[in-house]
């Protein structure tokens, strides 16, 4: 049985629509105008135990809302969900003890306390026995390289250090399911890498199931075999990351290199594809997938090629194009 099972999940927010100007504000006093935003629109998917799934989508796509529903912070307007057999918004204690939600843009630790005390408070909330607490904190802070920061006030930690402490706090009770919403946002490259490595290890060693959103494709590429793309509240794609390229990238990148000293070939390269890059010795073209072989054949005849290279369009660009539709 899947560990996370979501079916037709829907969330509509009703928001008050402001009318422009003073007259509008005045009218608004008497006739409130509401607008409905469907943040999550009949979303269905399931996740098996131990999977690390990337949840992608442009801003406002409904990712955070979905994670909040699965964490029981929001009630859905429709549909169903079960995580570890629990209905999240019923907020069973048994569920609370087995999952964690980390919101990268929000602070969950006490700002005015040293990290260690903040963690202790968290451990009391979950009723974690002292020895287990000590062991977990030692392990996690070691892995995340923040062991020497435990006595620093949270407000004085760097963003990266704070996020790592947030992770420690989220994992104190050893949850089986983790919802991570932008856990690396705004972090410096080194911290991003540490957090990423940590998540990879944590997922594989502890068999923890993770649903992760990130704006950084590096996170997704290095961590997630499977991604779910959501756009305007709807699922647009659910499958292997590599499949996105097969399905949504109509092009390949063809690079031709010729001898140094040879004159620039008298070829109208623009006929074969979109020019990406060119120098005195090479040219890079974006060529339609189904024409790559034909174009290669023709160009090999016309250009004194010393090297040829065919590559996929970077996934980052493919995703950007999907979102820009
Ligand atoms: N509390 C709320 N009240 C009204 N609208 C909201 C609320 N939370 C989110 N939304 C709207 O729902 C949509 C999805 O938001 P969100 O889930 O935060 O997207 P994402 O995390 O993918 O950027 C957006 O249009 C957002 O403005
Ligand atoms: Mg979000």
Tab-separated table of C-alpha atoms and ligand atoms in Angstrom:
chain	number	residue	atom	x	y	z
A	1	UNK	CA	0.000	0.000	0.000
A	2	UNK	CA	1.320	3.485	-0.822
A	3	UNK	CA	2.430	5.564	2.128
A	4	UNK	CA	0.890	8.731	0.744
A	5	UNK	CA	-2.326	8.479	-1.198
A	6	UNK	CA	-3.985	11.599	-2.534
A	7	UNK	CA	-7.169	11.591	-4.559
A	8	UNK	CA	-8.936	14.527	-6.169
A	9	UNK	CA	-7.525	16.855	-3.557
A	10	UNK	CA	-8.923	20.353	-4.003
A	11	UNK	CA	-8.514	23.597	-2.112
A	12	UNK	CA	-10.311	26.797	-2.923
A	13	UNK	CA	-9.520	29.993	-1.035
A	14	UNK	CA	-12.067	32.731	-0.853
A	15	UNK	CA	-10.433	36.096	-0.863
A	16	UNK	CA	-11.896	39.551	-0.530
A	17	UNK	CA	-11.401	41.522	-3.680
A	18	UNK	CA	-10.446	45.135	-3.131
A	19	UNK	CA	-11.921	47.627	-5.483
A	20	UNK	CA	-9.671	50.455	-6.578
A	21	UNK	CA	-9.888	53.899	-5.004
A	22	UNK	CA	-11.793	55.361	-2.112
A	23	UNK	CA	-15.196	54.855	-3.728
A	24	UNK	CA	-14.310	51.236	-4.223
A	25	UNK	CA	-13.281	50.874	-0.601
A	26	UNK	CA	-16.556	52.497	0.454
A	27	UNK	CA	-18.630	50.247	-1.777
A	28	UNK	CA	-16.625	47.326	-0.442
A	29	UNK	CA	-17.986	48.107	3.014
A	30	UNK	CA	-21.455	47.252	1.861
A	31	UNK	CA	-20.954	44.785	-0.899
A	32	UNK	CA	-18.016	42.595	-0.202
A	33	UNK	CA	-16.804	41.063	-3.361
A	34	UNK	CA	-15.208	37.704	-3.078
A	35	UNK	CA	-12.959	35.993	-5.453
A	36	UNK	CA	-12.269	32.337	-5.459
A	37	UNK	CA	-8.774	31.015	-5.971
A	38	UNK	CA	-8.561	27.328	-6.684
A	39	UNK	CA	-5.074	26.691	-5.326
A	40	UNK	CA	-5.228	22.907	-5.625
A	41	UNK	CA	-7.449	21.435	-8.279
A	42	UNK	CA	-8.266	17.719	-8.182
A	43	UNK	CA	-4.752	16.586	-7.474
A	44	UNK	CA	-4.131	12.838	-7.295
A	45	UNK	CA	-0.910	10.939	-6.726
A	46	UNK	CA	0.566	8.300	-4.514
A	47	UNK	CA	3.995	7.849	-3.015
A	48	UNK	CA	5.566	4.604	-1.851
A	49	UNK	CA	7.551	4.216	1.324
A	50	UNK	CA	11.115	5.476	0.993
A	51	UNK	CA	10.541	7.515	-2.164
A	52	UNK	CA	12.006	10.997	-2.482
A	53	UNK	CA	9.702	12.876	-4.806
A	54	UNK	CA	10.322	16.362	-6.150
A	55	UNK	CA	7.340	18.635	-6.294
A	56	UNK	CA	7.855	21.267	-8.970
A	57	UNK	CA	5.879	24.176	-10.241
A	58	UNK	CA	5.977	27.918	-10.811
A	59	UNK	CA	5.110	30.343	-8.024
A	60	UNK	CA	1.502	30.074	-6.986
A	61	UNK	CA	1.096	26.594	-8.476
A	62	UNK	CA	-0.269	25.143	-5.255
A	63	UNK	CA	2.746	23.286	-3.862
A	64	UNK	CA	2.793	24.826	-0.399
A	65	UNK	CA	-0.970	24.528	-0.102
A	66	UNK	CA	-0.766	20.813	-0.921
A	67	UNK	CA	1.987	20.245	1.648
A	68	UNK	CA	0.019	22.175	4.261
A	69	UNK	CA	-3.057	20.037	3.624
A	70	UNK	CA	-0.977	16.867	3.901
A	71	UNK	CA	0.373	18.201	7.189
A	72	UNK	CA	-3.082	18.906	8.532
A	73	UNK	CA	-2.560	22.677	8.670
A	74	UNK	CA	-5.295	23.306	6.129
A	75	UNK	CA	-8.581	21.590	5.434
A	76	UNK	CA	-9.210	20.717	1.813
A	77	UNK	CA	-12.378	21.815	0.047
A	78	UNK	CA	-12.654	18.415	-1.558
A	79	UNK	CA	-10.979	15.127	-2.239
A	80	UNK	CA	-9.215	12.754	0.055
A	81	UNK	CA	-5.748	12.027	1.359
A	82	UNK	CA	-4.167	9.429	3.537
A	83	UNK	CA	-0.660	9.495	4.873
A	84	UNK	CA	0.537	6.492	6.875
A	85	UNK	CA	-3.092	5.509	7.010
A	86	UNK	CA	-4.156	8.776	8.654
A	87	UNK	CA	-6.338	11.535	7.309
A	88	UNK	CA	-3.955	14.457	7.947
A	89	UNK	CA	-6.531	17.123	8.809
A	90	UNK	CA	-8.050	14.900	11.477
A	91	UNK	CA	-4.840	15.671	13.333
A	92	UNK	CA	-4.430	12.388	15.136
A	93	UNK	CA	-1.646	12.347	17.651
A	94	UNK	CA	-0.389	9.166	16.022
A	95	UNK	CA	0.077	11.062	12.789
A	96	UNK	CA	1.677	14.111	14.375
A	97	UNK	CA	4.367	11.863	15.811
A	98	UNK	CA	5.303	10.400	12.456
A	99	UNK	CA	5.592	13.283	10.037
A	100	UNK	CA	7.283	16.675	9.857
A	101	UNK	CA	6.773	19.773	7.772
A	102	UNK	CA	9.593	22.208	7.157
A	103	UNK	CA	8.740	25.520	5.595
A	104	UNK	CA	11.933	27.105	4.339
A	105	UNK	CA	10.414	30.555	4.247
A	106	UNK	CA	9.145	30.394	7.780
A	107	UNK	CA	10.847	30.245	11.056
A	108	UNK	CA	9.807	27.511	13.409
A	109	UNK	CA	12.510	27.858	16.044
A	110	UNK	CA	12.413	30.317	18.894
A	111	UNK	CA	14.288	33.372	17.728
A	112	UNK	CA	15.525	34.496	21.151
A	113	UNK	CA	16.822	31.191	22.444
A	114	UNK	CA	20.027	29.328	21.818
A	115	UNK	CA	19.413	26.611	19.248
A	116	UNK	CA	19.863	23.875	21.849
A	117	UNK	CA	17.093	25.226	24.098
A	118	UNK	CA	14.816	25.645	21.160
A	119	UNK	CA	15.416	22.006	20.272
A	120	UNK	CA	14.802	20.967	23.889
A	121	UNK	CA	11.450	22.699	23.858
A	122	UNK	CA	10.579	20.851	20.687
A	123	UNK	CA	11.609	17.554	22.215
A	124	UNK	CA	9.364	18.199	25.230
A	125	UNK	CA	6.427	18.856	22.932
A	126	UNK	CA	6.962	15.446	21.366
A	127	UNK	CA	7.820	13.788	24.676
A	128	UNK	CA	11.162	12.531	23.421
A	129	UNK	CA	13.199	10.826	26.167
A	130	UNK	CA	16.397	12.636	27.109
A	131	UNK	CA	18.916	10.018	25.917
A	132	UNK	CA	17.211	9.693	22.536
A	133	UNK	CA	17.131	13.477	22.246
A	134	UNK	CA	20.830	13.808	23.038
A	135	UNK	CA	21.760	11.097	20.581
A	136	UNK	CA	19.629	12.478	17.768
A	137	UNK	CA	20.879	16.026	18.218
A	138	UNK	CA	24.479	14.833	18.290
A	139	UNK	CA	24.002	12.760	15.127
A	140	UNK	CA	22.112	15.325	13.128
A	141	UNK	CA	24.206	18.356	14.055
A	142	UNK	CA	27.299	16.352	13.201
A	143	UNK	CA	25.975	15.418	9.767
A	144	UNK	CA	24.866	18.965	9.101
A	145	UNK	CA	28.075	20.498	10.439
A	146	UNK	CA	26.397	22.741	13.015
A	147	UNK	CA	27.435	21.007	16.194
A	148	UNK	CA	29.395	24.022	17.352
A	149	UNK	CA	26.419	26.299	16.829
A	150	UNK	CA	24.093	24.728	19.372
A	151	UNK	CA	24.678	27.418	21.962
A	152	UNK	CA	24.275	30.320	19.602
A	153	UNK	CA	21.042	32.304	19.698
A	154	UNK	CA	18.887	31.361	16.743
A	155	UNK	CA	18.669	35.023	15.703
A	156	UNK	CA	22.453	35.123	15.439
A	157	UNK	CA	22.800	32.100	13.204
A	158	UNK	CA	23.410	32.553	9.511
A	159	UNK	CA	20.542	31.634	7.230
A	160	UNK	CA	22.248	28.347	6.335
A	161	UNK	CA	22.917	27.457	9.967
A	162	UNK	CA	19.383	28.338	10.919
A	163	UNK	CA	17.922	26.162	8.175
A	164	UNK	CA	20.085	23.264	9.319
A	165	UNK	CA	18.821	23.728	12.878
A	166	UNK	CA	15.282	23.846	11.524
A	167	UNK	CA	15.990	20.492	9.895
A	168	UNK	CA	17.320	19.075	13.160
A	169	UNK	CA	14.175	20.319	14.899
A	170	UNK	CA	11.966	18.757	12.244
A	171	UNK	CA	13.725	15.410	12.539
A	172	UNK	CA	14.001	15.189	16.336
A	173	UNK	CA	11.064	12.845	16.656
A	174	UNK	CA	12.368	10.681	13.811
A	175	UNK	CA	9.423	11.156	11.465
A	176	UNK	CA	8.736	8.601	8.744
A	177	UNK	CA	7.398	11.191	6.336
A	178	UNK	CA	8.949	14.555	5.596
A	179	UNK	CA	7.371	17.442	3.765
A	180	UNK	CA	10.087	19.903	2.833
A	181	UNK	CA	9.013	23.187	1.324
A	182	UNK	CA	12.001	25.022	-0.154
A	183	UNK	CA	14.496	23.791	2.436
A	184	UNK	CA	17.421	25.337	0.577
A	185	UNK	CA	15.912	28.658	-0.407
A	186	UNK	CA	18.312	31.562	-0.139
A	187	UNK	CA	21.141	29.413	1.215
A	188	UNK	CA	24.700	29.861	0.053
A	189	UNK	CA	25.957	27.229	-2.355
A	190	UNK	CA	27.965	25.342	0.281
A	191	UNK	CA	25.060	25.087	2.718
A	192	UNK	CA	22.765	24.047	-0.105
A	193	UNK	CA	25.119	21.222	-0.878
A	194	UNK	CA	25.392	20.110	2.749
A	195	UNK	CA	21.627	20.070	3.136
A	196	UNK	CA	21.232	18.210	-0.143
A	197	UNK	CA	23.807	15.570	0.804
A	198	UNK	CA	22.203	15.229	4.175
A	199	UNK	CA	18.758	14.672	2.684
A	200	UNK	CA	20.081	12.101	0.281
A	201	UNK	CA	21.718	10.122	3.059
A	202	UNK	CA	18.804	10.520	5.406
A	203	UNK	CA	16.380	9.291	2.783
A	204	UNK	CA	18.421	6.262	1.819
A	205	UNK	CA	19.556	5.197	5.287
A	206	UNK	CA	16.379	5.769	7.243
A	207	UNK	CA	13.942	4.890	4.452
A	208	UNK	CA	12.184	8.130	5.210
A	209	UNK	CA	9.639	9.182	2.606
A	210	UNK	CA	10.199	12.733	1.388
A	211	UNK	CA	8.152	15.161	-0.645
A	212	UNK	CA	10.350	18.101	-1.541
A	213	UNK	CA	9.804	21.395	-3.281
A	214	UNK	CA	12.707	23.492	-4.469
A	215	UNK	CA	13.357	26.243	-6.924
A	216	UNK	CA	16.814	24.895	-7.468
A	217	UNK	CA	16.989	22.323	-10.207
A	218	UNK	CA	20.271	21.055	-8.785
A	219	UNK	CA	18.386	19.884	-5.693
A	220	UNK	CA	15.812	18.130	-7.816
A	221	UNK	CA	18.328	16.607	-10.220
A	222	UNK	CA	20.572	15.279	-7.502
A	223	UNK	CA	17.874	14.019	-5.180
A	224	UNK	CA	14.744	13.028	-7.026
A	225	UNK	CA	14.240	10.203	-9.462
A	226	UNK	CA	10.621	11.068	-9.671
A	227	UNK	CA	9.014	14.474	-9.975
A	228	UNK	CA	5.475	15.723	-9.906
A	229	UNK	CA	4.932	18.962	-11.788
A	230	UNK	CA	1.997	21.037	-10.736
A	231	UNK	CA	0.745	24.093	-12.559
A	232	UNK	CA	-2.261	26.238	-11.649
A	233	UNK	CA	-3.249	23.669	-9.070
A	234	UNK	CA	-3.266	20.770	-11.493
A	235	UNK	CA	-0.871	17.959	-12.055
A	236	UNK	CA	0.883	18.426	-15.332
A	237	UNK	CA	3.401	15.601	-15.115
A	238	UNK	CA	4.179	12.728	-12.789
A	239	UNK	CA	7.074	10.496	-13.685
A	240	UNK	CA	10.811	10.103	-13.989
A	241	UNK	CA	12.812	13.298	-14.219
A	242	UNK	CA	14.519	12.039	-17.367
A	243	UNK	CA	11.179	11.478	-19.027
A	244	UNK	CA	10.483	15.206	-18.959
A	245	UNK	CA	13.221	15.734	-21.497
A	246	UNK	CA	11.886	12.962	-23.739
A	247	UNK	CA	8.390	14.291	-23.592
A	248	UNK	CA	8.721	18.027	-23.486
A	249	UNK	CA	11.941	18.873	-25.195
A	250	UNK	CA	11.543	18.968	-28.938
A	251	UNK	CA	15.208	19.751	-29.494
A	252	UNK	CA	18.767	18.588	-29.091
A	253	UNK	CA	21.895	20.662	-28.929
A	254	UNK	CA	24.327	19.946	-31.739
A	255	UNK	CA	27.911	21.177	-31.479
A	256	UNK	CA	30.296	21.079	-34.414
A	257	UNK	CA	33.972	21.889	-34.087
A	258	UNK	CA	36.376	22.315	-36.968
A	259	UNK	CA	40.107	22.757	-37.374
A	260	UNK	CA	41.886	25.766	-35.958
A	261	UNK	CA	43.020	27.940	-38.791
A	262	UNK	CA	40.308	26.719	-41.143
A	263	UNK	CA	38.126	29.516	-42.421
A	264	UNK	CA	34.568	29.833	-41.171
A	265	UNK	CA	32.460	27.439	-43.241
A	266	UNK	CA	30.345	29.072	-45.921
A	267	UNK	CA	27.187	27.460	-44.616
A	268	UNK	CA	23.922	29.056	-43.652
A	269	UNK	CA	23.691	27.353	-40.271
A	270	UNK	CA	20.460	29.146	-39.460
A	271	UNK	CA	18.701	26.810	-41.918
A	272	UNK	CA	19.374	23.828	-39.678
A	273	UNK	CA	18.389	25.166	-36.327
A	274	UNK	CA	18.530	27.985	-33.856
A	275	UNK	CA	22.000	29.354	-33.266
A	276	UNK	CA	23.013	28.944	-29.617
A	277	UNK	CA	26.682	29.817	-29.712
A	278	UNK	CA	29.434	30.335	-32.221
A	279	UNK	CA	33.147	31.097	-32.426
A	280	UNK	CA	35.797	30.905	-35.115
A	281	UNK	CA	36.144	27.174	-34.450
A	282	UNK	CA	32.739	25.935	-33.418
A	283	UNK	CA	29.044	26.345	-33.684
A	284	UNK	CA	26.220	25.197	-31.465
A	285	UNK	CA	22.737	24.732	-32.846
A	286	UNK	CA	19.415	23.800	-31.349
A	287	UNK	CA	18.049	21.261	-33.775
A	288	UNK	CA	14.602	19.651	-33.861
A	289	UNK	CA	14.873	16.177	-32.376
A	290	UNK	CA	13.598	14.324	-35.400
A	291	UNK	CA	15.942	16.198	-37.715
A	292	UNK	CA	19.175	15.715	-35.802
A	293	UNK	CA	20.432	12.789	-37.883
A	294	UNK	CA	19.611	14.399	-41.224
A	295	UNK	CA	21.194	17.686	-40.165
A	296	UNK	CA	24.338	15.895	-38.979
A	297	UNK	CA	24.682	14.074	-42.275
A	298	UNK	CA	24.360	17.243	-44.280
A	299	UNK	CA	26.680	19.301	-42.135
A	300	UNK	CA	29.337	16.571	-42.040
A	301	UNK	CA	29.484	16.874	-45.826
A	302	UNK	CA	29.767	20.635	-45.829
A	303	UNK	CA	31.977	21.371	-42.839
A	304	UNK	CA	35.506	20.021	-42.177
A	305	UNK	CA	34.416	18.757	-38.805
A	306	UNK	CA	36.971	17.602	-36.217
A	307	UNK	CA	34.445	16.892	-33.510
A	308	UNK	CA	30.723	16.482	-33.155
A	309	UNK	CA	28.607	16.408	-30.035
A	310	UNK	CA	24.881	15.916	-29.541
A	311	UNK	CA	23.309	16.723	-26.194
A	312	UNK	CA	19.945	17.125	-24.598
A	313	UNK	CA	18.625	20.573	-23.810
A	314	UNK	CA	19.338	21.186	-20.098
A	315	UNK	CA	16.415	20.112	-17.924
A	316	UNK	CA	16.344	23.558	-16.369
A	317	UNK	CA	15.515	25.092	-19.718
A	318	UNK	CA	12.896	22.462	-20.514
A	319	UNK	CA	11.152	23.166	-17.229
A	320	UNK	CA	11.379	26.909	-17.744
A	321	UNK	CA	9.682	26.429	-21.093
A	322	UNK	CA	6.966	24.272	-19.600
A	323	UNK	CA	6.227	26.977	-17.033
A	324	UNK	CA	6.301	29.727	-19.626
A	325	UNK	CA	3.612	28.123	-21.775
B	1	LIG	N1	-4.253	31.626	2.771
B	1	LIG	C1	-4.510	31.907	1.493
B	1	LIG	N2	-5.572	32.683	1.157
B	1	LIG	C2	-5.843	32.953	-0.130
B	1	LIG	N3	-5.131	32.504	-1.176
B	1	LIG	C3	-4.067	31.732	-0.918
B	1	LIG	C4	-3.692	31.389	0.426
B	1	LIG	N4	-2.590	30.588	0.372
B	1	LIG	C5	-2.283	30.459	-0.933
B	1	LIG	N5	-3.162	31.124	-1.709
B	1	LIG	C6	-3.171	31.176	-3.184
B	1	LIG	O1	-3.187	29.858	-3.656
B	1	LIG	C7	-2.357	29.697	-4.797
B	1	LIG	C8	-1.306	28.655	-4.532
B	1	LIG	O2	-0.397	29.096	-3.554
B	1	LIG	P1	0.796	28.217	-3.004
B	1	LIG	O3	0.277	26.897	-2.602
B	1	LIG	O4	1.509	29.005	-1.964
B	1	LIG	O5	1.712	28.052	-4.301
B	1	LIG	P2	3.247	27.600	-4.437
B	1	LIG	O6	3.689	27.081	-3.112
B	1	LIG	O7	3.229	26.563	-5.516
B	1	LIG	O8	3.994	28.822	-4.841
B	1	LIG	C9	-1.787	31.072	-5.076
B	1	LIG	O9	-2.597	31.704	-6.032
B	1	LIG	C10	-1.909	31.782	-3.734
B	1	LIG	O10	-2.022	33.158	-3.913
B	2	LIG	MG1	5.269	27.717	-1.990
